[in-house]
């Protein structure tokens, strides 16, 4: 099957955190240049949060506005920022994040510069944020935290560890406790970055440095790869009224280096 990606925006730095709202607006962040943006269906782009750098994850808040990562995890609505959680020791920040069916936020912590050398890297943790200043550490030992997602029934939690080159999985109990840590799959070429789980329970992952998006069956077997005109493929999400629109964000372009970080889109079955 040949899937053709169309470029719908370009000229950014490292793009991350794509999320589509009920009106079809695509929200995304520019990690290196700063800012969180909203792209409307007509192609126009507006700034939602100006200048903020390091936003690796975005979630849509039920009461409006966005929950975003960075030096802390905060809720931004109508220009007002409410901090939900920040590290007590003040060391590091947060990268990708996701929510469960209860609306709790799962945020991956960074204790080292994600762009630094792997040698000497300090591993981070995954936190579940249940309310303002209410967070539970679920587990640690994640060398470079990235994409987070759940199986359709919410019973399996997937988490990309980019530095380790694999996606880990945990079983999720009814009370939210996690157990049974294991490697779901090892990702190559490249390393796992952002991910999304489809309705069949397959895990789609952006292969940073690998120039593709890979789909893994629920058992961890590679099902297919979609070639992307970029080497540094950073994240992805589904959208559209039937949820069959696939959006992919990158940090570069192999078609033309001047296009830089781009948003690409296609349809999937």
Short mmCIF file of C-alpha atoms in Angstrom, two decimals, residues 16 27 61 63 74 81 109 113 123 147 180-181 196 201 203 221-222 243 248 263:
data_model
loop_
_atom_site.label_atom_id
_atom_site.label_comp_id
_atom_site.label_asym_id
_atom_site.label_seq_id
_atom_site.Cartn_x
_atom_site.Cartn_y
_atom_site.Cartn_z
CA UNK A 16 5.73 18.12 18.86
CA UNK A 27 -2.77 22.11 17.97
CA UNK A 61 -9.04 20.33 28.56
CA UNK A 63 -13.40 23.08 30.22
CA UNK A 74 0.03 23.67 33.27
CA UNK A 81 -1.94 29.91 33.17
CA UNK A 109 9.58 13.72 33.34
CA UNK A 113 18.86 17.72 28.52
CA UNK A 123 16.55 8.64 33.94
CA UNK A 147 5.17 9.23 23.47
CA UNK A 180 4.06 -6.03 34.62
CA UNK A 181 6.64 -3.77 33.05
CA UNK A 196 -0.72 6.97 19.01
CA UNK A 201 -5.07 -1.59 19.40
CA UNK A 203 0.62 1.31 18.13
CA UNK A 221 5.04 -7.25 15.60
CA UNK A 222 5.91 -4.68 12.93
CA UNK A 243 -10.60 9.66 13.10
CA UNK A 248 2.69 13.65 11.36
CA UNK A 263 3.21 19.08 9.41
#
